[in-house]
Amino acid sequence: MTRRRKSILRSRWRRSLRRFAVTLLFVLVGSGLWYSQERAYRDSLSWMGVPTWERLSPLTLHRVLRNDGFLVGWSDVRVNPLWVSYWLHEVDGVSIGARPGFRRDWRTLWPVAPDSYFGSGYDRGHLAPNYAIAAVHGAGAQHDTFLMSNLTPQRPDLNRRLWQRLEEVVIDHFVPRFAAVQVITGPVFAERFLDGVRRRVGLVEVPEAFYKIIVVPAETSRVLAFLMPQDVQGDEPLDDFLVSVDVIAARTGLDFFPQLPESAAGSLEGEVVTDGWALESVSRLPGRFE
DNA sequence: TTTAATGT
């Protein structure tokens, strides 16, 4: 090879190296911007960090789907949301649109169609609720609550009665009482893996129970947590189902407030404190669809 | 204005 040819090759090589460096720079800066914006958005929708796994396993692994007004921790193994997280605050002059239709979410790996629960005896139960999300976050957010990634198989007596009563108490009583609350809610699955493999509606695993954690973020933060099994009558007092956050963390393998300092976590997550929630006046309120 | 959802 001639000297001239060698030097041409060398300068080509340099040019492509330069191009690669510039591209890499753009990718790094671009993804850095994306990452910091994404993190800022996630943080704005959660208190003390987005829920994550306490123990990492195929059963706690999930990815965060970002919706208008709420986040979903989606598991392609359970084919279920493991948690949803959203803020609720006071609004006046509430008027919401009609319920939109259920829609497939194309971000999920396995297809979950609006008719996937057909004939199963299970309702398509909302995790981020239609009414409260629509009232606080508007029509776009309401639309997103009808994505199948926000739904999970729920027994009608739970979905339409006990769970509906709890959702109503949160938006109509707790929110006015505390001005703003953070809610994290999701399913609880069978302890034994094989039970979960067997109990499915199509591809979707059927939860055994559901939790709802309500936080009042203030200097003296306050938390209330419920754990409700599928198998309920629907007219039970809500406070029959109170548990500590630790119980839910143990059952789900999730860490709900990863940024909460250890010192605060102990009492906030380990105890059931009902002072100030006025549960006696809301626990037995009747449902709308008795 | 009106909180759930089902072969309505």
PDB file of C-alpha atoms (C1' of nucleotides) in Angstrom:
ATOM      1  CA  MET A   1       0.000   0.000   0.000  1.00  0.00           C
ATOM      2  CA  THR A   2       1.309   3.414  -0.931  1.00  0.00           C
ATOM      3  CA  ARG A   3       1.985   6.100   1.623  1.00  0.00           C
ATOM      4  CA  ARG A   4      -0.644   8.296  -0.032  1.00  0.00           C
ATOM      5  CA  ARG A   5      -3.310   5.609   0.233  1.00  0.00           C
ATOM      6  CA  LYS A   6      -2.426   5.088   3.893  1.00  0.00           C
ATOM      7  CA  SER A   7      -2.890   8.736   4.694  1.00  0.00           C
ATOM      8  CA  ILE A   8      -6.275   8.833   2.916  1.00  0.00           C
ATOM      9  CA  LEU A   9      -7.418   5.873   5.001  1.00  0.00           C
ATOM     10  CA  ARG A  10      -6.179   7.511   8.170  1.00  0.00           C
ATOM     11  CA  SER A  11      -8.046  10.751   7.482  1.00  0.00           C
ATOM     12  CA  ARG A  12     -11.267   8.830   6.688  1.00  0.00           C
ATOM     13  CA  TRP A  13     -10.903   6.962   9.925  1.00  0.00           C
ATOM     14  CA  ARG A  14     -10.453  10.242  11.814  1.00  0.00           C
ATOM     15  CA  ARG A  15     -13.532  11.715  10.147  1.00  0.00           C
ATOM     16  CA  SER A  16     -15.767   8.791  11.071  1.00  0.00           C
ATOM     17  CA  LEU A  17     -14.394   8.807  14.600  1.00  0.00           C
ATOM     18  CA  ARG A  18     -15.298  12.484  14.860  1.00  0.00           C
ATOM     19  CA  ARG A  19     -18.784  11.793  13.565  1.00  0.00           C
ATOM     20  CA  PHE A  20     -19.218   9.003  16.078  1.00  0.00           C
ATOM     21  CA  ALA A  21     -18.057  11.271  18.919  1.00  0.00           C
ATOM     22  CA  VAL A  22     -20.541  13.985  17.921  1.00  0.00           C
ATOM     23  CA  THR A  23     -23.375  11.453  17.684  1.00  0.00           C
ATOM     24  CA  LEU A  24     -22.453   9.994  21.063  1.00  0.00           C
ATOM     25  CA  LEU A  25     -22.449  13.457  22.579  1.00  0.00           C
ATOM     26  CA  PHE A  26     -25.944  14.142  21.238  1.00  0.00           C
ATOM     27  CA  VAL A  27     -27.207  10.794  22.508  1.00  0.00           C
ATOM     28  CA  LEU A  28     -25.737  11.370  25.960  1.00  0.00           C
ATOM     29  CA  VAL A  29     -27.021  14.918  26.283  1.00  0.00           C
ATOM     30  CA  GLY A  30     -30.391  13.953  24.822  1.00  0.00           C
ATOM     31  CA  SER A  31     -30.915  10.941  27.055  1.00  0.00           C
ATOM     32  CA  GLY A  32     -29.644  12.899  30.038  1.00  0.00           C
ATOM     33  CA  LEU A  33     -32.272  15.553  29.377  1.00  0.00           C
ATOM     34  CA  TRP A  34     -34.928  12.893  28.862  1.00  0.00           C
ATOM     35  CA  TYR A  35     -33.905  11.128  32.062  1.00  0.00           C
ATOM     36  CA  SER A  36     -33.974  14.260  34.210  1.00  0.00           C
ATOM     37  CA  GLN A  37     -37.315  15.349  32.767  1.00  0.00           C
ATOM     38  CA  GLU A  38     -38.759  11.886  33.251  1.00  0.00           C
ATOM     39  CA  ARG A  39     -37.509  11.816  36.832  1.00  0.00           C
ATOM     40  CA  ALA A  40     -38.937  15.260  37.512  1.00  0.00           C
ATOM     41  CA  TYR A  41     -42.296  14.137  36.112  1.00  0.00           C
ATOM     42  CA  ARG A  42     -42.252  10.956  38.196  1.00  0.00           C
ATOM     43  CA  ASP A  43     -41.317  12.846  41.331  1.00  0.00           C
ATOM     44  CA  SER A  44     -44.145  15.301  40.728  1.00  0.00           C
ATOM     45  CA  LEU A  45     -46.587  12.378  40.772  1.00  0.00           C
ATOM     46  CA  SER A  46     -45.261  10.659  43.868  1.00  0.00           C
ATOM     47  CA  TRP A  47     -44.300  11.343  47.442  1.00  0.00           C
ATOM     48  CA  MET A  48     -40.844  10.249  48.687  1.00  0.00           C
ATOM     49  CA  GLY A  49     -40.004   8.568  45.406  1.00  0.00           C
ATOM     50  CA  VAL A  50     -41.674   6.232  42.977  1.00  0.00           C
ATOM     51  CA  PRO A  51     -42.416   2.770  44.444  1.00  0.00           C
ATOM     52  CA  THR A  52     -39.755   0.192  43.730  1.00  0.00           C
ATOM     53  CA  TRP A  53     -39.008  -3.398  44.679  1.00  0.00           C
ATOM     54  CA  GLU A  54     -37.764  -4.261  48.140  1.00  0.00           C
ATOM     55  CA  ARG A  55     -36.602  -7.622  46.847  1.00  0.00           C
ATOM     56  CA  LEU A  56     -35.916  -7.826  43.133  1.00  0.00           C
ATOM     57  CA  SER A  57     -37.465 -10.930  41.574  1.00  0.00           C
ATOM     58  CA  PRO A  58     -39.462 -11.720  38.429  1.00  0.00           C
ATOM     59  CA  LEU A  59     -42.567 -11.172  40.570  1.00  0.00           C
ATOM     60  CA  THR A  60     -41.673  -7.654  41.717  1.00  0.00           C
ATOM     61  CA  LEU A  61     -39.989  -6.523  38.518  1.00  0.00           C
ATOM     62  CA  HIS A  62     -41.956  -3.827  36.758  1.00  0.00           C
ATOM     63  CA  ARG A  63     -41.563  -0.745  34.606  1.00  0.00           C
ATOM     64  CA  VAL A  64     -43.125   2.666  35.029  1.00  0.00           C
ATOM     65  CA  LEU A  65     -45.785   3.704  32.543  1.00  0.00           C
ATOM     66  CA  ARG A  66     -46.337   7.423  32.618  1.00  0.00           C
ATOM     67  CA  ASN A  67     -49.896   8.636  32.093  1.00  0.00           C
ATOM     68  CA  ASP A  68     -51.667  11.940  32.289  1.00  0.00           C
ATOM     69  CA  GLY A  69     -52.171  12.486  36.032  1.00  0.00           C
ATOM     70  CA  PHE A  70     -50.916   9.106  37.318  1.00  0.00           C
ATOM     71  CA  LEU A  71     -48.113   6.549  37.095  1.00  0.00           C
ATOM     72  CA  VAL A  72     -48.469   2.798  36.650  1.00  0.00           C
ATOM     73  CA  GLY A  73     -45.896   0.218  37.763  1.00  0.00           C
ATOM     74  CA  TRP A  74     -46.574  -2.432  35.113  1.00  0.00           C
ATOM     75  CA  SER A  75     -45.561  -6.087  35.396  1.00  0.00           C
ATOM     76  CA  ASP A  76     -45.366  -8.149  32.214  1.00  0.00           C
ATOM     77  CA  VAL A  77     -45.041 -11.242  34.428  1.00  0.00           C
ATOM     78  CA  ARG A  78     -48.270 -10.741  36.389  1.00  0.00           C
ATOM     79  CA  VAL A  79     -49.798  -8.965  33.366  1.00  0.00           C
ATOM     80  CA  ASN A  80     -51.089  -6.503  35.929  1.00  0.00           C
ATOM     81  CA  PRO A  81     -50.212  -3.140  37.346  1.00  0.00           C
ATOM     82  CA  LEU A  82     -48.333  -3.721  40.642  1.00  0.00           C
ATOM     83  CA  TRP A  83     -49.129  -0.188  41.797  1.00  0.00           C
ATOM     84  CA  VAL A  84     -50.541   3.090  40.587  1.00  0.00           C
ATOM     85  CA  SER A  85     -49.663   6.439  42.121  1.00  0.00           C
ATOM     86  CA  TYR A  86     -51.435   9.788  41.953  1.00  0.00           C
ATOM     87  CA  TRP A  87     -52.154  13.025  43.731  1.00  0.00           C
ATOM     88  CA  LEU A  88     -55.590  14.307  44.611  1.00  0.00           C
ATOM     89  CA  HIS A  89     -56.308  17.853  45.686  1.00  0.00           C
ATOM     90  CA  GLU A  90     -59.335  20.016  46.195  1.00  0.00           C
ATOM     91  CA  VAL A  91     -61.148  21.365  43.164  1.00  0.00           C
ATOM     92  CA  ASP A  92     -64.314  23.386  43.010  1.00  0.00           C
ATOM     93  CA  GLY A  93     -67.009  23.278  40.407  1.00  0.00           C
ATOM     94  CA  VAL A  94     -66.330  19.658  39.524  1.00  0.00           C
ATOM     95  CA  SER A  95     -67.859  18.401  36.332  1.00  0.00           C
ATOM     96  CA  ILE A  96     -66.523  15.367  34.553  1.00  0.00           C
ATOM     97  CA  GLY A  97     -67.149  13.868  31.143  1.00  0.00           C
ATOM     98  CA  ALA A  98     -68.972  10.617  30.461  1.00  0.00           C
ATOM     99  CA  ARG A  99     -67.042   7.378  30.938  1.00  0.00           C
ATOM    100  CA  PRO A 100     -64.987   6.715  27.822  1.00  0.00           C
ATOM    101  CA  GLY A 101     -64.617   3.166  26.494  1.00  0.00           C
ATOM    102  CA  PHE A 102     -61.954   0.749  27.758  1.00  0.00           C
ATOM    103  CA  ARG A 103     -58.849   0.690  25.578  1.00  0.00           C
ATOM    104  CA  ARG A 104     -55.916  -1.584  24.938  1.00  0.00           C
ATOM    105  CA  ASP A 105     -52.563  -0.156  26.096  1.00  0.00           C
ATOM    106  CA  TRP A 106     -50.002  -0.861  23.378  1.00  0.00           C
ATOM    107  CA  ARG A 107     -47.114  -0.397  25.800  1.00  0.00           C
ATOM    108  CA  THR A 108     -47.845  -3.729  27.482  1.00  0.00           C
ATOM    109  CA  LEU A 109     -45.945  -6.758  26.220  1.00  0.00           C
ATOM    110  CA  TRP A 110     -48.907  -9.174  26.259  1.00  0.00           C
ATOM    111  CA  PRO A 111     -52.128  -8.130  24.609  1.00  0.00           C
ATOM    112  CA  VAL A 112     -54.846  -7.237  27.109  1.00  0.00           C
ATOM    113  CA  ALA A 113     -57.954  -6.334  25.158  1.00  0.00           C
ATOM    114  CA  PRO A 114     -61.014  -4.548  26.516  1.00  0.00           C
ATOM    115  CA  ASP A 115     -62.919  -7.849  26.240  1.00  0.00           C
ATOM    116  CA  SER A 116     -60.206  -9.944  27.902  1.00  0.00           C
ATOM    117  CA  TYR A 117     -62.294 -10.429  31.086  1.00  0.00           C
ATOM    118  CA  PHE A 118     -65.382 -11.419  29.102  1.00  0.00           C
ATOM    119  CA  GLY A 119     -67.487 -14.025  30.871  1.00  0.00           C
ATOM    120  CA  SER A 120     -64.953 -14.475  33.690  1.00  0.00           C
ATOM    121  CA  GLY A 121     -67.177 -13.192  36.492  1.00  0.00           C
ATOM    122  CA  TYR A 122     -64.648 -10.452  37.225  1.00  0.00           C
ATOM    123  CA  ASP A 123     -65.143  -6.722  36.723  1.00  0.00           C
ATOM    124  CA  ARG A 124     -62.572  -4.552  35.023  1.00  0.00           C
ATOM    125  CA  GLY A 125     -61.707  -2.715  38.222  1.00  0.00           C
ATOM    126  CA  HIS A 126     -59.956   0.629  38.028  1.00  0.00           C
ATOM    127  CA  LEU A 127     -56.860   1.227  40.134  1.00  0.00           C
ATOM    128  CA  ALA A 128     -56.495   4.944  39.353  1.00  0.00           C
ATOM    129  CA  PRO A 129     -60.206   5.731  39.682  1.00  0.00           C
ATOM    130  CA  ASN A 130     -62.258   7.302  36.926  1.00  0.00           C
ATOM    131  CA  TYR A 131     -64.152   9.871  38.962  1.00  0.00           C
ATOM    132  CA  ALA A 132     -61.421  11.277  41.211  1.00  0.00           C
ATOM    133  CA  ILE A 133     -58.778  11.401  38.482  1.00  0.00           C
ATOM    134  CA  ALA A 134     -61.203  13.054  36.055  1.00  0.00           C
ATOM    135  CA  ALA A 135     -62.322  15.574  38.686  1.00  0.00           C
ATOM    136  CA  VAL A 136     -58.791  16.572  39.660  1.00  0.00           C
ATOM    137  CA  HIS A 137     -56.723  16.026  36.509  1.00  0.00           C
ATOM    138  CA  GLY A 138     -59.190  16.504  33.647  1.00  0.00           C
ATOM    139  CA  ALA A 139     -60.460  14.700  30.576  1.00  0.00           C
ATOM    140  CA  GLY A 140     -57.094  13.512  29.225  1.00  0.00           C
ATOM    141  CA  ALA A 141     -56.276  11.833  32.516  1.00  0.00           C
ATOM    142  CA  GLN A 142     -59.764  10.348  32.725  1.00  0.00           C
ATOM    143  CA  HIS A 143     -59.211   8.847  29.289  1.00  0.00           C
ATOM    144  CA  ASP A 144     -55.967   7.244  30.492  1.00  0.00           C
ATOM    145  CA  THR A 145     -57.699   5.566  33.439  1.00  0.00           C
ATOM    146  CA  PHE A 146     -59.569   3.417  30.909  1.00  0.00           C
ATOM    147  CA  LEU A 147     -56.339   1.922  29.528  1.00  0.00           C
ATOM    148  CA  MET A 148     -56.319  -1.811  30.282  1.00  0.00           C
ATOM    149  CA  SER A 149     -52.962  -1.283  32.031  1.00  0.00           C
ATOM    150  CA  ASN A 150     -54.886   0.523  34.807  1.00  0.00           C
ATOM    151  CA  LEU A 151     -57.393  -2.314  35.264  1.00  0.00           C
ATOM    152  CA  THR A 152     -57.332  -5.560  37.157  1.00  0.00           C
ATOM    153  CA  PRO A 153     -59.852  -8.363  37.747  1.00  0.00           C
ATOM    154  CA  GLN A 154     -62.066  -7.493  40.714  1.00  0.00           C
ATOM    155  CA  ARG A 155     -65.068  -9.271  42.150  1.00  0.00           C
ATOM    156  CA  PRO A 156     -68.223  -7.187  41.565  1.00  0.00           C
ATOM    157  CA  ASP A 157     -69.081  -7.032  45.282  1.00  0.00           C
ATOM    158  CA  LEU A 158     -65.684  -5.525  45.957  1.00  0.00           C
ATOM    159  CA  ASN A 159     -65.429  -3.216  42.928  1.00  0.00           C
ATOM    160  CA  ARG A 160     -68.967  -1.851  42.989  1.00  0.00           C
ATOM    161  CA  ARG A 161     -69.466  -1.774  46.739  1.00  0.00           C
ATOM    162  CA  LEU A 162     -66.631  -1.839  49.292  1.00  0.00           C
ATOM    163  CA  TRP A 163     -63.908  -0.495  46.973  1.00  0.00           C
ATOM    164  CA  GLN A 164     -66.242   2.125  45.493  1.00  0.00           C
ATOM    165  CA  ARG A 165     -67.067   3.307  49.024  1.00  0.00           C
ATOM    166  CA  LEU A 166     -63.381   3.618  49.830  1.00  0.00           C
ATOM    167  CA  GLU A 167     -62.699   5.607  46.641  1.00  0.00           C
ATOM    168  CA  GLU A 168     -65.616   7.889  47.412  1.00  0.00           C
ATOM    169  CA  VAL A 169     -64.416   8.507  50.952  1.00  0.00           C
ATOM    170  CA  VAL A 170     -60.949   9.398  49.691  1.00  0.00           C
ATOM    171  CA  ILE A 171     -62.096  12.057  47.217  1.00  0.00           C
ATOM    172  CA  ASP A 172     -65.149  13.363  49.120  1.00  0.00           C
ATOM    173  CA  HIS A 173     -63.901  13.250  52.720  1.00  0.00           C
ATOM    174  CA  PHE A 174     -60.133  12.863  53.006  1.00  0.00           C
ATOM    175  CA  VAL A 175     -59.246  15.326  50.254  1.00  0.00           C
ATOM    176  CA  PRO A 176     -61.396  18.185  51.622  1.00  0.00           C
ATOM    177  CA  ARG A 177     -60.155  17.374  55.112  1.00  0.00           C
ATOM    178  CA  PHE A 178     -56.441  17.536  54.273  1.00  0.00           C
ATOM    179  CA  ALA A 179     -56.475  19.644  51.057  1.00  0.00           C
ATOM    180  CA  ALA A 180     -54.253  17.146  49.218  1.00  0.00           C
ATOM    181  CA  VAL A 181     -53.385  13.465  49.498  1.00  0.00           C
ATOM    182  CA  GLN A 182     -51.101  11.058  47.722  1.00  0.00           C
ATOM    183  CA  VAL A 183     -52.623   7.667  46.895  1.00  0.00           C
ATOM    184  CA  ILE A 184     -50.820   4.446  46.018  1.00  0.00           C
ATOM    185  CA  THR A 185     -53.027   1.510  45.218  1.00  0.00           C
ATOM    186  CA  GLY A 186     -52.608  -1.927  43.699  1.00  0.00           C
ATOM    187  CA  PRO A 187     -53.178  -5.673  43.831  1.00  0.00           C
ATOM    188  CA  VAL A 188     -51.856  -8.374  46.143  1.00  0.00           C
ATOM    189  CA  PHE A 189     -51.194 -11.802  44.686  1.00  0.00           C
ATOM    190  CA  ALA A 190     -51.078 -15.341  46.030  1.00  0.00           C
ATOM    191  CA  GLU A 191     -47.994 -16.125  48.095  1.00  0.00           C
ATOM    192  CA  ARG A 192     -47.296 -19.272  46.104  1.00  0.00           C
ATOM    193  CA  PHE A 193     -46.098 -18.710  42.553  1.00  0.00           C
ATOM    194  CA  LEU A 194     -47.978 -21.707  41.135  1.00  0.00           C
ATOM    195  CA  ASP A 195     -51.305 -20.447  42.475  1.00  0.00           C
ATOM    196  CA  GLY A 196     -50.750 -17.323  40.410  1.00  0.00           C
ATOM    197  CA  VAL A 197     -49.896 -19.295  37.301  1.00  0.00           C
ATOM    198  CA  ARG A 198     -53.175 -21.196  37.591  1.00  0.00           C
ATOM    199  CA  ARG A 199     -55.485 -18.341  38.552  1.00  0.00           C
ATOM    200  CA  ARG A 200     -55.648 -16.192  35.432  1.00  0.00           C
ATOM    201  CA  VAL A 201     -58.251 -14.478  33.297  1.00  0.00           C
ATOM    202  CA  GLY A 202     -56.688 -15.037  29.906  1.00  0.00           C
ATOM    203  CA  LEU A 203     -53.111 -13.941  30.529  1.00  0.00           C
ATOM    204  CA  VAL A 204     -54.009 -11.676  33.418  1.00  0.00           C
ATOM    205  CA  GLU A 205     -53.323 -12.987  36.913  1.00  0.00           C
ATOM    206  CA  VAL A 206     -56.246 -12.617  39.315  1.00  0.00           C
ATOM    207  CA  PRO A 207     -55.252 -10.831  42.528  1.00  0.00           C
ATOM    208  CA  GLU A 208     -56.234 -12.155  45.959  1.00  0.00           C
ATOM    209  CA  ALA A 209     -56.666  -8.716  47.460  1.00  0.00           C
ATOM    210  CA  PHE A 210     -56.089  -5.017  46.897  1.00  0.00           C
ATOM    211  CA  TYR A 211     -54.342  -2.337  48.910  1.00  0.00           C
ATOM    212  CA  LYS A 212     -54.735   1.390  49.080  1.00  0.00           C
ATOM    213  CA  ILE A 213     -52.259   3.659  50.845  1.00  0.00           C
ATOM    214  CA  ILE A 214     -53.253   7.266  51.499  1.00  0.00           C
ATOM    215  CA  VAL A 215     -50.615   9.765  52.575  1.00  0.00           C
ATOM    216  CA  VAL A 216     -51.018  13.298  53.820  1.00  0.00           C
ATOM    217  CA  PRO A 217     -47.642  14.783  53.046  1.00  0.00           C
ATOM    218  CA  ALA A 218     -46.897  17.399  55.650  1.00  0.00           C
ATOM    219  CA  GLU A 219     -44.259  17.910  58.277  1.00  0.00           C
ATOM    220  CA  THR A 220     -46.080  15.435  60.458  1.00  0.00           C
ATOM    221  CA  SER A 221     -46.940  13.071  57.654  1.00  0.00           C
ATOM    222  CA  ARG A 222     -49.890  10.891  58.176  1.00  0.00           C
ATOM    223  CA  VAL A 223     -50.668   7.635  56.468  1.00  0.00           C
ATOM    224  CA  LEU A 224     -53.609   5.264  56.334  1.00  0.00           C
ATOM    225  CA  ALA A 225     -53.554   1.892  54.599  1.00  0.00           C
ATOM    226  CA  PHE A 226     -56.242  -0.611  53.681  1.00  0.00           C
ATOM    227  CA  LEU A 227     -56.010  -4.214  52.514  1.00  0.00           C
ATOM    228  CA  MET A 228     -59.243  -5.652  51.084  1.00  0.00           C
ATOM    229  CA  PRO A 229     -59.677  -9.247  49.892  1.00  0.00           C
ATOM    230  CA  GLN A 230     -61.638 -10.107  46.737  1.00  0.00           C
ATOM    231  CA  ASP A 231     -64.108 -12.057  48.781  1.00  0.00           C
ATOM    232  CA  VAL A 232     -66.215  -9.429  50.587  1.00  0.00           C
ATOM    233  CA  GLN A 233     -69.907  -8.686  51.008  1.00  0.00           C
ATOM    234  CA  GLY A 234     -69.423  -5.012  50.272  1.00  0.00           C
ATOM    235  CA  ASP A 235     -71.205  -3.467  53.246  1.00  0.00           C
ATOM    236  CA  GLU A 236     -68.485  -4.040  55.853  1.00  0.00           C
ATOM    237  CA  PRO A 237     -67.141  -1.034  57.783  1.00  0.00           C
ATOM    238  CA  LEU A 238     -64.080   0.292  55.960  1.00  0.00           C
ATOM    239  CA  ASP A 239     -61.983   0.338  59.119  1.00  0.00           C
ATOM    240  CA  ASP A 240     -62.232  -3.458  59.382  1.00  0.00           C
ATOM    241  CA  PHE A 241     -59.546  -3.521  56.674  1.00  0.00           C
ATOM    242  CA  LEU A 242     -56.918  -1.205  58.149  1.00  0.00           C
ATOM    243  CA  VAL A 243     -53.333  -2.455  58.105  1.00  0.00           C
ATOM    244  CA  SER A 244     -49.875  -0.937  58.428  1.00  0.00           C
ATOM    245  CA  VAL A 245     -47.871  -0.078  55.320  1.00  0.00           C
ATOM    246  CA  ASP A 246     -45.341  -2.701  56.449  1.00  0.00           C
ATOM    247  CA  VAL A 247     -47.960  -5.428  56.042  1.00  0.00           C
ATOM    248  CA  ILE A 248     -48.574  -4.340  52.456  1.00  0.00           C
ATOM    249  CA  ALA A 249     -44.842  -4.038  51.801  1.00  0.00           C
ATOM    250  CA  ALA A 250     -44.355  -7.599  53.079  1.00  0.00           C
ATOM    251  CA  ARG A 251     -47.189  -8.985  50.943  1.00  0.00           C
ATOM    252  CA  THR A 252     -46.150  -7.178  47.738  1.00  0.00           C
ATOM    253  CA  GLY A 253     -42.357  -7.034  48.059  1.00  0.00           C
ATOM    254  CA  LEU A 254     -42.527  -3.316  47.232  1.00  0.00           C
ATOM    255  CA  ASP A 255     -40.921  -0.314  48.876  1.00  0.00           C
ATOM    256  CA  PHE A 256     -43.512   2.426  48.562  1.00  0.00           C
ATOM    257  CA  PHE A 257     -41.451   5.381  49.793  1.00  0.00           C
ATOM    258  CA  PRO A 258     -37.834   4.713  48.824  1.00  0.00           C
ATOM    259  CA  GLN A 259     -36.745   8.273  49.627  1.00  0.00           C
ATOM    260  CA  LEU A 260     -38.302   8.309  53.104  1.00  0.00           C
ATOM    261  CA  PRO A 261     -35.550   8.412  55.760  1.00  0.00           C
ATOM    262  CA  GLU A 262     -35.285   5.276  57.920  1.00  0.00           C
ATOM    263  CA  SER A 263     -35.977   7.287  61.059  1.00  0.00           C
ATOM    264  CA  ALA A 264     -39.366   8.413  59.780  1.00  0.00           C
ATOM    265  CA  ALA A 265     -40.224   5.137  58.075  1.00  0.00           C
ATOM    266  CA  GLY A 266     -40.339   3.126  61.294  1.00  0.00           C
ATOM    267  CA  SER A 267     -43.410   4.688  62.858  1.00  0.00           C
ATOM    268  CA  LEU A 268     -45.063   5.846  59.639  1.00  0.00           C
ATOM    269  CA  GLU A 269     -44.994   2.422  58.027  1.00  0.00           C
ATOM    270  CA  GLY A 270     -45.060   0.168  61.067  1.00  0.00           C
ATOM    271  CA  GLU A 271     -48.137   1.425  62.908  1.00  0.00           C
ATOM    272  CA  VAL A 272     -51.831   1.929  62.285  1.00  0.00           C
ATOM    273  CA  VAL A 273     -52.726   5.432  63.509  1.00  0.00           C
ATOM    274  CA  THR A 274     -56.279   6.569  62.822  1.00  0.00           C
ATOM    275  CA  ASP A 275     -56.306   9.846  64.770  1.00  0.00           C
ATOM    276  CA  GLY A 276     -57.559  12.737  62.723  1.00  0.00           C
ATOM    277  CA  TRP A 277     -59.117  10.783  59.872  1.00  0.00           C
ATOM    278  CA  ALA A 278     -62.630  10.809  61.391  1.00  0.00           C
ATOM    279  CA  LEU A 279     -63.104   7.208  60.331  1.00  0.00           C
ATOM    280  CA  GLU A 280     -66.116   6.805  62.618  1.00  0.00           C
ATOM    281  CA  SER A 281     -68.064   9.168  60.372  1.00  0.00           C
ATOM    282  CA  VAL A 282     -67.114   7.548  57.048  1.00  0.00           C
ATOM    283  CA  SER A 283     -66.513   3.844  57.678  1.00  0.00           C
ATOM    284  CA  ARG A 284     -70.163   2.886  57.430  1.00  0.00           C
ATOM    285  CA  LEU A 285     -71.356   5.257  54.720  1.00  0.00           C
ATOM    286  CA  PRO A 286     -73.497   3.320  52.248  1.00  0.00           C
ATOM    287  CA  GLY A 287     -72.359   2.743  48.683  1.00  0.00           C
ATOM    288  CA  ARG A 288     -74.012   4.238  45.623  1.00  0.00           C
ATOM    289  CA  PHE A 289     -74.894   0.953  44.010  1.00  0.00           C
ATOM    290  CA  GLU A 290     -76.269  -1.147  46.856  1.00  0.00           C
TER     291      GLU A 290
ATOM    292  C1'  DT B   1     -71.866  18.038  38.004  1.00  0.00           C
ATOM    293  C1'  DT B   2     -73.037  12.715  40.386  1.00  0.00           C
ATOM    294  C1'  DT B   3     -67.898   8.441  41.954  1.00  0.00           C
ATOM    295  C1'  DA B   4     -69.131   0.865  39.759  1.00  0.00           C
ATOM    296  C1'  DA B   5     -69.941  -1.948  35.671  1.00  0.00           C
ATOM    297  C1'  DT B   6     -72.266  -6.410  33.537  1.00  0.00           C
ATOM    298  C1'  DG B   7     -73.218 -10.358  26.888  1.00  0.00           C
ATOM    299  C1'  DT B   8     -77.491  -3.546  29.595  1.00  0.00           C
TER     300       DT B   8
END
